[in-house]
PDB file of C-alpha atoms in Angstrom:
ATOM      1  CA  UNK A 411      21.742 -16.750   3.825  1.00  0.00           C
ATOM      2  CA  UNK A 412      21.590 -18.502   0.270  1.00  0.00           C
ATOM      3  CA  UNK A 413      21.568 -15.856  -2.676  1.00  0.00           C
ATOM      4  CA  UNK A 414      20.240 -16.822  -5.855  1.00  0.00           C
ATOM      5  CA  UNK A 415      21.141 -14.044  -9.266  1.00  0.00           C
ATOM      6  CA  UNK A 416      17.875 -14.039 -10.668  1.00  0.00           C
ATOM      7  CA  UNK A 417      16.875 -11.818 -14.374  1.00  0.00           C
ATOM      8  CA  UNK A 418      15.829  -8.662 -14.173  1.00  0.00           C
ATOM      9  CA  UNK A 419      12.153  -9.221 -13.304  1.00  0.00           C
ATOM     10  CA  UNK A 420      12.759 -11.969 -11.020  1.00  0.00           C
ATOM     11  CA  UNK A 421      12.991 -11.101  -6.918  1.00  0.00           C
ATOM     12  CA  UNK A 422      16.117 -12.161  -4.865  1.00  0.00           C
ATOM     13  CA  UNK A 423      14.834 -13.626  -1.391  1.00  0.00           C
ATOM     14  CA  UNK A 424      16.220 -13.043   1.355  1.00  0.00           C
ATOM     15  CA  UNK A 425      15.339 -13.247   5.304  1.00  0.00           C
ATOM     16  CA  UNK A 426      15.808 -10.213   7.534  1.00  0.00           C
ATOM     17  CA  UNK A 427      15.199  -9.625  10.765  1.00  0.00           C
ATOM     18  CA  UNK A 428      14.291  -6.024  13.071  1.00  0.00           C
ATOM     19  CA  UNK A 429      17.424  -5.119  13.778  1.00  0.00           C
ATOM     20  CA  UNK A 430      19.222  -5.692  10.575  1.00  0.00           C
ATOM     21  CA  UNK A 431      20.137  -2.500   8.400  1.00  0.00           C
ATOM     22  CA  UNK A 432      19.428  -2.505   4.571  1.00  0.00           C
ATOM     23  CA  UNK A 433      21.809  -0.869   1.897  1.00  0.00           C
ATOM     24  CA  UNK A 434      18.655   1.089  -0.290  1.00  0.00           C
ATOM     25  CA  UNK A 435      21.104   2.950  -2.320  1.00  0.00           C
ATOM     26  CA  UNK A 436      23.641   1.391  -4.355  1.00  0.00           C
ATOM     27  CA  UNK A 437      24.630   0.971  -8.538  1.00  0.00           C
ATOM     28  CA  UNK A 438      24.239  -3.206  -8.605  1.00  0.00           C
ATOM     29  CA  UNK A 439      22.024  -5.266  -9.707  1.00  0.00           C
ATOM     30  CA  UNK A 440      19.704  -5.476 -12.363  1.00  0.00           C
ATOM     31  CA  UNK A 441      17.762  -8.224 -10.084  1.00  0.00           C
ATOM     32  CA  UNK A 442      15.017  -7.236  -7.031  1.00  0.00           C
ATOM     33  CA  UNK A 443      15.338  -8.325  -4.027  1.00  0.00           C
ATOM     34  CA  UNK A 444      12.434  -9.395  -1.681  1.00  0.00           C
ATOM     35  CA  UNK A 445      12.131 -10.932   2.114  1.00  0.00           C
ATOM     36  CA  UNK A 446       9.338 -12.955   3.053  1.00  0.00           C
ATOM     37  CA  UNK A 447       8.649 -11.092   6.342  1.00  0.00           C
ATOM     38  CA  UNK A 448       9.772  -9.583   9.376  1.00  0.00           C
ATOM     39  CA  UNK A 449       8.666 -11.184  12.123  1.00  0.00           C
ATOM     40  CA  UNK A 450       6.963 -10.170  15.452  1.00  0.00           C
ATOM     41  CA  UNK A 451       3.517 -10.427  17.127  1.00  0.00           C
ATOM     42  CA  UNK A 452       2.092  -7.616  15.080  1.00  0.00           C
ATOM     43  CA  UNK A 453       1.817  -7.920  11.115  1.00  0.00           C
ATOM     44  CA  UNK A 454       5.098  -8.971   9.522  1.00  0.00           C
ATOM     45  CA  UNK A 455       6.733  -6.642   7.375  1.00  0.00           C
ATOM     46  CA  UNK A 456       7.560  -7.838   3.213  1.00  0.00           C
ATOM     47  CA  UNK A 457      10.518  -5.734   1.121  1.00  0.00           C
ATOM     48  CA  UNK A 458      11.075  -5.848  -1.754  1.00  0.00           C
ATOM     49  CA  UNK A 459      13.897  -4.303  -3.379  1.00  0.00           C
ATOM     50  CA  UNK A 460      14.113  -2.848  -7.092  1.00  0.00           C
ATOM     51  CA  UNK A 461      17.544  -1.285  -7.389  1.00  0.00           C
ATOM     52  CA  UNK A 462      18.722   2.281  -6.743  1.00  0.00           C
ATOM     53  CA  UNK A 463      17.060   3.674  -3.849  1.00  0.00           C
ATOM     54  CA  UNK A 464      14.190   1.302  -5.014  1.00  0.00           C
ATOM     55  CA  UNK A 465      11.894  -0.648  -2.706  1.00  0.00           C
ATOM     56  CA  UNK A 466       7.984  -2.062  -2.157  1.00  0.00           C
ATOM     57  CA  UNK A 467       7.145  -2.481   1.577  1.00  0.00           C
ATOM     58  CA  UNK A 468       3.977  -4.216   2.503  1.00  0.00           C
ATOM     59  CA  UNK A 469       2.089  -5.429   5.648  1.00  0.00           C
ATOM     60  CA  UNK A 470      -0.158  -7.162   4.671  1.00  0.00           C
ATOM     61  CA  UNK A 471      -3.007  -4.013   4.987  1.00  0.00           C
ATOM     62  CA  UNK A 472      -0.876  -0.942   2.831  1.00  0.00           C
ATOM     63  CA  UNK A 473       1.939  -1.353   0.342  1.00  0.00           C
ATOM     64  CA  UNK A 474       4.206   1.387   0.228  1.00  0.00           C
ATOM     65  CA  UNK A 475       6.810   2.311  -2.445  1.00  0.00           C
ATOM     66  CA  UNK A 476      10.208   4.069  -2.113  1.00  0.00           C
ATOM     67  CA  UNK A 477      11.658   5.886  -4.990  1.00  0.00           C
ATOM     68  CA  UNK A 478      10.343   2.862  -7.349  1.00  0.00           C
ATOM     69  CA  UNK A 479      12.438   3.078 -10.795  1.00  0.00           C
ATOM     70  CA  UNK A 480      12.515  -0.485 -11.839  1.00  0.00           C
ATOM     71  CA  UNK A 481      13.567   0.987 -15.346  1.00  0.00           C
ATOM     72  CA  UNK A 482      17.255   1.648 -14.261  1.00  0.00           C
ATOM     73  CA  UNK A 483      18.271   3.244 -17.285  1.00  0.00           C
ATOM     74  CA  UNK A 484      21.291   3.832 -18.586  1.00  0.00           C
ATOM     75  CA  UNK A 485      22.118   7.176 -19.169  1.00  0.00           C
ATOM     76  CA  UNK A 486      25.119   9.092 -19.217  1.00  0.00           C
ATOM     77  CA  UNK A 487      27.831   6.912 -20.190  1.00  0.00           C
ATOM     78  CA  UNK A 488      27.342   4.894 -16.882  1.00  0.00           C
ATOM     79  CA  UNK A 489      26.260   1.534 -16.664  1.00  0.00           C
ATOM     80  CA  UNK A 490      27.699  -2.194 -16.518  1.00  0.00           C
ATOM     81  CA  UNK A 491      30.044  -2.445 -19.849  1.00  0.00           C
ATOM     82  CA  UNK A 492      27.753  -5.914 -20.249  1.00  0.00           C
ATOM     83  CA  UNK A 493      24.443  -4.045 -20.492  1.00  0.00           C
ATOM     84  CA  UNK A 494      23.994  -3.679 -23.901  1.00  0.00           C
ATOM     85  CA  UNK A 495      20.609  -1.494 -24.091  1.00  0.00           C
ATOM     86  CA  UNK A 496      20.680   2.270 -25.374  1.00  0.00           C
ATOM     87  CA  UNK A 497      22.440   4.356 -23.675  1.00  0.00           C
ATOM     88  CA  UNK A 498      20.484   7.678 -22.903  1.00  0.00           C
ATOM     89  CA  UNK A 499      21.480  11.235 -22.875  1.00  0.00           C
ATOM     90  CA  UNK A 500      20.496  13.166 -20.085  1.00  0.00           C
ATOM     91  CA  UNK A 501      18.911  15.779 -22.776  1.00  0.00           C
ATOM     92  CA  UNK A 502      16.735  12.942 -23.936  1.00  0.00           C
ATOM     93  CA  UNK A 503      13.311  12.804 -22.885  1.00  0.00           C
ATOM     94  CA  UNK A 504      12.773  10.644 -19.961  1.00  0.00           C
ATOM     95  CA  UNK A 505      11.475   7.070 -20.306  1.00  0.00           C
ATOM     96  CA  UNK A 506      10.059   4.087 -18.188  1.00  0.00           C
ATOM     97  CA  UNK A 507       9.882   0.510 -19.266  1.00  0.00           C
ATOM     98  CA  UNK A 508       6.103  -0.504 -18.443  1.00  0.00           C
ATOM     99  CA  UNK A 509       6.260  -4.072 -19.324  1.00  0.00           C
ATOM    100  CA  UNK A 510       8.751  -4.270 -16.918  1.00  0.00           C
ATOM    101  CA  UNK A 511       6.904  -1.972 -14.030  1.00  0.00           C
ATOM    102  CA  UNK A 512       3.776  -4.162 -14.742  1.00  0.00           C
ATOM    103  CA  UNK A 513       5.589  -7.668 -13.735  1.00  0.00           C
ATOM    104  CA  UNK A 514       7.004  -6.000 -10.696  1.00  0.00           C
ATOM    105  CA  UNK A 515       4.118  -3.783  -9.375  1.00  0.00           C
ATOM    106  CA  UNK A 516       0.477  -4.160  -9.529  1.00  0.00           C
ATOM    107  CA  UNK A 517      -0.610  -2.589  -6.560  1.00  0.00           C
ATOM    108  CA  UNK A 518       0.438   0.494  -4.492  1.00  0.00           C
ATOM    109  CA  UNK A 519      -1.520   2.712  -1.453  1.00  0.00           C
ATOM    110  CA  UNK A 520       1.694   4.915  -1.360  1.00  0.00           C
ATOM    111  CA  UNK A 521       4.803   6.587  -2.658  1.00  0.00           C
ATOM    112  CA  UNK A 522       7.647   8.482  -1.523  1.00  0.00           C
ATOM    113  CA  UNK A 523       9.765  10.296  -2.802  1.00  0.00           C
ATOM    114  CA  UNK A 524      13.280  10.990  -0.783  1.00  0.00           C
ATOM    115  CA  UNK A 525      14.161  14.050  -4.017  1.00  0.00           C
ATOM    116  CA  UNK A 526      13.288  14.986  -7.887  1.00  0.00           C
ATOM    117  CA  UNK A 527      16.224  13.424  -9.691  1.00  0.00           C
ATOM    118  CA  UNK A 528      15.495  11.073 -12.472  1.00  0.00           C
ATOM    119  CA  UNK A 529      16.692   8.037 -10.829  1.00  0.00           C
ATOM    120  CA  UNK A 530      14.102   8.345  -8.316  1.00  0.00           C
ATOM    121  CA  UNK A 531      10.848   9.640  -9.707  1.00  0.00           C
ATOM    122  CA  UNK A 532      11.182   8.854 -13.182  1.00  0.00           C
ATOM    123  CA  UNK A 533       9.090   5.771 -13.328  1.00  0.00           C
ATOM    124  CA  UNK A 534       6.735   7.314 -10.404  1.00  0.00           C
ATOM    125  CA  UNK A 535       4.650   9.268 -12.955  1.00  0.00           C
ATOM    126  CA  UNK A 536       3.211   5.633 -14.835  1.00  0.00           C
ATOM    127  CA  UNK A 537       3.133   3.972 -11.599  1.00  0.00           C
ATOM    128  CA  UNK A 538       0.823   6.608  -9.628  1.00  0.00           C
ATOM    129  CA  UNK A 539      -1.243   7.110 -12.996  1.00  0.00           C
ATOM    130  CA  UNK A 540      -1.274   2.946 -12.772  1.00  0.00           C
ATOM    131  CA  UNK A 541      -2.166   2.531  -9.218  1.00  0.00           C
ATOM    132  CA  UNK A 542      -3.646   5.788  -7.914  1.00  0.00           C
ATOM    133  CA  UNK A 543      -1.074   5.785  -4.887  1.00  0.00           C
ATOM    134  CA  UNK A 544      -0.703   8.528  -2.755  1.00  0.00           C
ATOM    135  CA  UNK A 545       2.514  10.329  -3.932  1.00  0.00           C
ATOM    136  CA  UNK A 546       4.466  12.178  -0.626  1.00  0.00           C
ATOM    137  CA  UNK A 547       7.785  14.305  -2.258  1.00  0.00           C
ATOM    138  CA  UNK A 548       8.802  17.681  -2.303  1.00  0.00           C
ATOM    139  CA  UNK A 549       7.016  20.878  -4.164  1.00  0.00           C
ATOM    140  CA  UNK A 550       9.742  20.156  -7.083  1.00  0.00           C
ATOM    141  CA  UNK A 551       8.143  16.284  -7.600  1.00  0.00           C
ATOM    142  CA  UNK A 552       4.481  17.634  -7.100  1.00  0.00           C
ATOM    143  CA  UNK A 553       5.013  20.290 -10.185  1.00  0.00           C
ATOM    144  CA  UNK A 554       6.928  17.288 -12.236  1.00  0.00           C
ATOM    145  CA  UNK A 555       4.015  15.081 -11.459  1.00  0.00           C
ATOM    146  CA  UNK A 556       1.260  17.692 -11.958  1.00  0.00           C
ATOM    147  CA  UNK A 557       2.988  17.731 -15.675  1.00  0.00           C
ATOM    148  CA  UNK A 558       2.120  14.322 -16.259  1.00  0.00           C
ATOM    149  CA  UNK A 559      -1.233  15.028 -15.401  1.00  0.00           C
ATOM    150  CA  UNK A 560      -1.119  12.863 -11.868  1.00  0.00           C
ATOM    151  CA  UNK A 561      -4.603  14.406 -10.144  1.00  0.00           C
ATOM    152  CA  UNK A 562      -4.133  17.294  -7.532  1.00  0.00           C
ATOM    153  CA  UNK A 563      -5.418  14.474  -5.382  1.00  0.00           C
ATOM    154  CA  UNK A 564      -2.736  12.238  -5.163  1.00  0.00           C
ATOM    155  CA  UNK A 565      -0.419  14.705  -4.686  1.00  0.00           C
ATOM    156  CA  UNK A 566       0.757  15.652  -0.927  1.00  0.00           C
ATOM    157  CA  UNK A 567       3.797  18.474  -1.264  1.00  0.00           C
ATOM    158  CA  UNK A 568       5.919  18.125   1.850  1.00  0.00           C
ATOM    159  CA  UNK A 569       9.279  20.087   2.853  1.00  0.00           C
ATOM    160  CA  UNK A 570      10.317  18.363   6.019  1.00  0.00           C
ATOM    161  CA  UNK A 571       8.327  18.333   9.659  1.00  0.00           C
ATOM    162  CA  UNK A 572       5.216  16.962   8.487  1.00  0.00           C
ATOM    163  CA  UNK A 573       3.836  13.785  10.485  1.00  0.00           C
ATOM    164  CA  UNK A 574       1.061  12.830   8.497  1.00  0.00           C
ATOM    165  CA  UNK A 575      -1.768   9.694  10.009  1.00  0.00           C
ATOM    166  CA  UNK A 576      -3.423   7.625   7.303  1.00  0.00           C
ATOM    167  CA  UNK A 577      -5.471   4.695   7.546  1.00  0.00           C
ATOM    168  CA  UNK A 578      -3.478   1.954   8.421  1.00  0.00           C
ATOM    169  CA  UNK A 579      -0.112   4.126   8.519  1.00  0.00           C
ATOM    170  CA  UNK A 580       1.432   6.879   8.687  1.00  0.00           C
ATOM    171  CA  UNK A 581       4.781   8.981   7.839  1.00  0.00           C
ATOM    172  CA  UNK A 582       6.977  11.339   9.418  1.00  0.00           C
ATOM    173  CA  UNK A 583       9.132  13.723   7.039  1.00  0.00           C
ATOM    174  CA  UNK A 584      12.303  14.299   7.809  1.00  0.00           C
ATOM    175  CA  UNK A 585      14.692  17.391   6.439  1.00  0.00           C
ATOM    176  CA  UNK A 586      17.346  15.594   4.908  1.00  0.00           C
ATOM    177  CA  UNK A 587      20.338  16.619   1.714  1.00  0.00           C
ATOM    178  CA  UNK A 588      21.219  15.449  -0.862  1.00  0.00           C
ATOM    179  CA  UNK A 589      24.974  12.748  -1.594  1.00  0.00           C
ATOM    180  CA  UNK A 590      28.012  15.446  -1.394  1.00  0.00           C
ATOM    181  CA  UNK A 591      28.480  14.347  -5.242  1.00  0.00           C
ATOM    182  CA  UNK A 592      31.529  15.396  -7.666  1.00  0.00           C
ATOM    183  CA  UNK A 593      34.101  15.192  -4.744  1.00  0.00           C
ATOM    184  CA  UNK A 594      31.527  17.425  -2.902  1.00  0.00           C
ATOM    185  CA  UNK A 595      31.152  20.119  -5.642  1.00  0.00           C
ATOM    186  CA  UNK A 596      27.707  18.870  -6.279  1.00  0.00           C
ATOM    187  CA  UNK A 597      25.002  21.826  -4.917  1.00  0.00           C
ATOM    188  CA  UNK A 598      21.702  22.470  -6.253  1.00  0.00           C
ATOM    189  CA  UNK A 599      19.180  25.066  -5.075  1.00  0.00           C
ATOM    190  CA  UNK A 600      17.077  25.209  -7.658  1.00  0.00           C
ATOM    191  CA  UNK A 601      13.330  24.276  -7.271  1.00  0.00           C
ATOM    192  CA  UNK A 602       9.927  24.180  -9.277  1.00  0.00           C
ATOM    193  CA  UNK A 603       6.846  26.054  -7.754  1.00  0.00           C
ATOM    194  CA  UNK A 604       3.353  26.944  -9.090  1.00  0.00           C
ATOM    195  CA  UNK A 605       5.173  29.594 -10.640  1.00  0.00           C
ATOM    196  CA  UNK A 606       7.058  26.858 -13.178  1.00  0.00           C
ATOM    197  CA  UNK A 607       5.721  25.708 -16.567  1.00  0.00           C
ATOM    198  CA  UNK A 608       6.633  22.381 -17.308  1.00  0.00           C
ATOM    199  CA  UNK A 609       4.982  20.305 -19.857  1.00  0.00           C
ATOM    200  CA  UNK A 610       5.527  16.335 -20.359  1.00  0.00           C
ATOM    201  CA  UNK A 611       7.067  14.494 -21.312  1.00  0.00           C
ATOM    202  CA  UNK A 612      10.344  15.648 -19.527  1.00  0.00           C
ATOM    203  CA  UNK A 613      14.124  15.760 -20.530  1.00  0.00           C
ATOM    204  CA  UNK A 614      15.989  13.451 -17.973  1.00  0.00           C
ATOM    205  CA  UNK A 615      17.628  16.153 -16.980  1.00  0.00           C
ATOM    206  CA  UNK A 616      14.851  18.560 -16.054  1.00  0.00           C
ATOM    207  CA  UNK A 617      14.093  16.021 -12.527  1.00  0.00           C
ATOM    208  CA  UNK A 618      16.459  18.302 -10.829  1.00  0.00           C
ATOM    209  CA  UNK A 619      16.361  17.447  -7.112  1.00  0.00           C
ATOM    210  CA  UNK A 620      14.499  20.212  -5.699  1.00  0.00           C
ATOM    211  CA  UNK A 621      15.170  19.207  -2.084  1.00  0.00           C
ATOM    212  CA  UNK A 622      15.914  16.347  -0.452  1.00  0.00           C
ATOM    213  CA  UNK A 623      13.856  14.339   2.452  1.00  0.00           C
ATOM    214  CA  UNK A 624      14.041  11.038   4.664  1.00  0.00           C
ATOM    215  CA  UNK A 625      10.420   9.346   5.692  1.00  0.00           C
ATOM    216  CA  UNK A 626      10.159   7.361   9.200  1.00  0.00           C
ATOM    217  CA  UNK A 627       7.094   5.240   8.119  1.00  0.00           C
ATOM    218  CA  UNK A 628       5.659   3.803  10.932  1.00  0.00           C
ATOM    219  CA  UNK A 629       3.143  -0.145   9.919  1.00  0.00           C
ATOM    220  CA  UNK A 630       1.579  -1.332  12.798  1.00  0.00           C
ATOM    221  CA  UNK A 631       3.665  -1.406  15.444  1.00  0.00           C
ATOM    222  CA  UNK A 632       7.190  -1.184  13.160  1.00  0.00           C
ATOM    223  CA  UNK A 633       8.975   2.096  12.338  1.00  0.00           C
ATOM    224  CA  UNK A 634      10.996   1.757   9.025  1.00  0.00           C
ATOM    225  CA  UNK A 635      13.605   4.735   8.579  1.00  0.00           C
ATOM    226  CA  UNK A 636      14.413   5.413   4.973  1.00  0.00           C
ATOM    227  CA  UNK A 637      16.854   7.644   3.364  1.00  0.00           C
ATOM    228  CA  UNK A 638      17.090   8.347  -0.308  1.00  0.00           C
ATOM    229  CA  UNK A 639      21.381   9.700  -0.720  1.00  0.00           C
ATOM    230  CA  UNK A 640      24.293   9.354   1.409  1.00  0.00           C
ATOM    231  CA  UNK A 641      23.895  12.190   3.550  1.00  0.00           C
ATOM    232  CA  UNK A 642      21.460  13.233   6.368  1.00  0.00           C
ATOM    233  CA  UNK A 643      21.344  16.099   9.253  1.00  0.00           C
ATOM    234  CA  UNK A 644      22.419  14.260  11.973  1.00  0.00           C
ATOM    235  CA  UNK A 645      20.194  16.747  14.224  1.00  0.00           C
ATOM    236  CA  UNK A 646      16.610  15.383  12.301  1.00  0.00           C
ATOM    237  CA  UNK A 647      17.541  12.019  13.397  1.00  0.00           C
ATOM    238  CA  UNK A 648      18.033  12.429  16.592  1.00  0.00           C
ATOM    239  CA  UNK A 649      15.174  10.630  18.683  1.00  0.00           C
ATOM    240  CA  UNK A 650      13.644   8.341  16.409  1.00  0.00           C
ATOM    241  CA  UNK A 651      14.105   4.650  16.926  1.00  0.00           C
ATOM    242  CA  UNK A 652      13.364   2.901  13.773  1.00  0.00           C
ATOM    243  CA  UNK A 653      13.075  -1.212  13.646  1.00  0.00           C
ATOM    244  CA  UNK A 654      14.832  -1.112  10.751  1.00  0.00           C
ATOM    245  CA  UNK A 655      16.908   1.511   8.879  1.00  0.00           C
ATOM    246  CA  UNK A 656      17.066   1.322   4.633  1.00  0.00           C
ATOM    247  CA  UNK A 657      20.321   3.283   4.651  1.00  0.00           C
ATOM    248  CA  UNK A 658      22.505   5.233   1.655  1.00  0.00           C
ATOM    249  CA  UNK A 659      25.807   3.606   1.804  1.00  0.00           C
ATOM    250  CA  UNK A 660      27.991   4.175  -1.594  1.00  0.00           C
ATOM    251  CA  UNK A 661      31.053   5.959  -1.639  1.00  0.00           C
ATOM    252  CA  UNK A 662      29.818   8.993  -1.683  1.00  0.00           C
ATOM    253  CA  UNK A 663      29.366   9.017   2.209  1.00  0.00           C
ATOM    254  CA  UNK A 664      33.527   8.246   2.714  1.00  0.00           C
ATOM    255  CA  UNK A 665      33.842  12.047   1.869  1.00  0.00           C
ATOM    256  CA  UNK A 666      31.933  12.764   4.943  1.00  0.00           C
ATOM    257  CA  UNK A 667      32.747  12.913   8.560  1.00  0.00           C
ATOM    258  CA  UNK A 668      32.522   9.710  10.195  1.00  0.00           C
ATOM    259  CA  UNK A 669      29.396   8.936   8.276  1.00  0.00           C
ATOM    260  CA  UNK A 670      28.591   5.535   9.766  1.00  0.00           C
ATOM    261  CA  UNK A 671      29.511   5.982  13.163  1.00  0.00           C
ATOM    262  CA  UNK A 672      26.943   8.825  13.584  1.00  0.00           C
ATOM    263  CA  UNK A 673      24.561   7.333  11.888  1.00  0.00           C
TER     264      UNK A 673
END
């Protein structure tokens, strides 16, 4: 396959085919990456990817967006020592570049949302408000949302279990956890309710990750698996057959027992 290193707002094509499986989560590239289709007898399948645990899936009938955050900020010291942009605190208020959402996505039926954590919902309050997607995420993202003033209707609060038919589509919701971060110190229980004031805009650091999911999202006759960290319980998976399989794959998961093997 021929790679091309576009800009930022520029899509990297690429062909793919069923049975190939996609690294979703990774630090690289400030480019997106995008396949013309995946072919079979029923509608193909078009990805596009925008960094992170970023992507835009389409049929042809329903686009559907994965932890969109085409504004890749960086925050916390981390970054590419080339990218020269401001460097944001995670006590700062969170921030999305529009001009760059709007030259990447102009349309949207749906959203998921694998967990809470900045990197990705931050840019999913401008894009529902922009599209009127359907946002599917945990209580913690429906209260962040809520806060941005995304309408009650949009909103579908989920915890794992739920197999949900929509026109066109639909979505299973798998239990999943979160990347065993910080040499596997990293452990958050906390979670936002109806119970939790939160008023917007918020700090980059109040998207705490209130629970963590995978999505089987079935188009037509293909099942896409999606997972959001490196990490999954190995019991949720078991019996699903996804076409293809948009997989966590950083280091993270070598601090985990024979991570690829059982997955």
């Amino acid at each position: 396959m021929a790679f091309r290193h576009p800009d930022r707002a520029t899509p990297l094509i690429f062909c793919i085919a069923l049975t190939l499986v996609f690294a979703a989560v990774g630090p690289p590239a400030d480019a997106t990456a995008q396949s013309p289709s995946v072919v079979n007898d029923s509608s193909p399948l078009e990805f596009t990817y925008f960094g992170a645990a970023g992507w835009k899936i389409s049929d042809g009938k329903v686009v559907v967006l994965i932890d969109p955050w085409p504004s890749r900020l960086k925050y916390g010291g981390g970054g590419h020592p080339d990218d020269d942009r401001p460097d944001f605190a995670r006590t700062d208020v969170a921030w999305s570049d529009t001009t760059l959402i709007d030259s990447l996505i102009t349309e949207a039926d749906f959203i998921l949302v694998h967990h809470s954590h900045f990197d990705h919902l931050g840019d999913v309050p401008y894009i529902a408000q922009k599209t009127g997607a359907k946002v599917i995420g945990t209580e913690t993202a429906v209260m962040i949302l809520r806060a941005y003033g995304i309408p009650s209707d949009q909103l579908y609060a989920v915890g794992g279990g739920e197999d949900y038919q929509f026109e066109d589509f639909s979505v299973r919701v798998v239990p999943a956890i979160h990347s065993a971060l910080n040499e596997k110190h990293y452990h958050d229980t906390r979670r936002y309710d109806e119970t939790t004031e939160l008023e917007a805009p918020l700090r980059i650091d109040q998207f705490i990750e209130g629970g963590s999911l995978s999505f089987l999202a079935r188009f037509d006759r293909h099942e896409v698996l999606t997972m959001g960290s490196m990490n999954f319980i190995e019991r949720e998976f078991e019996g699903l057959e996804p076409d293809i399989l948009l997989a966590g794959i950083n280091g993270s998961r070598l601090g985990l027992y024979d991570y690829d093997r059982r997955l």
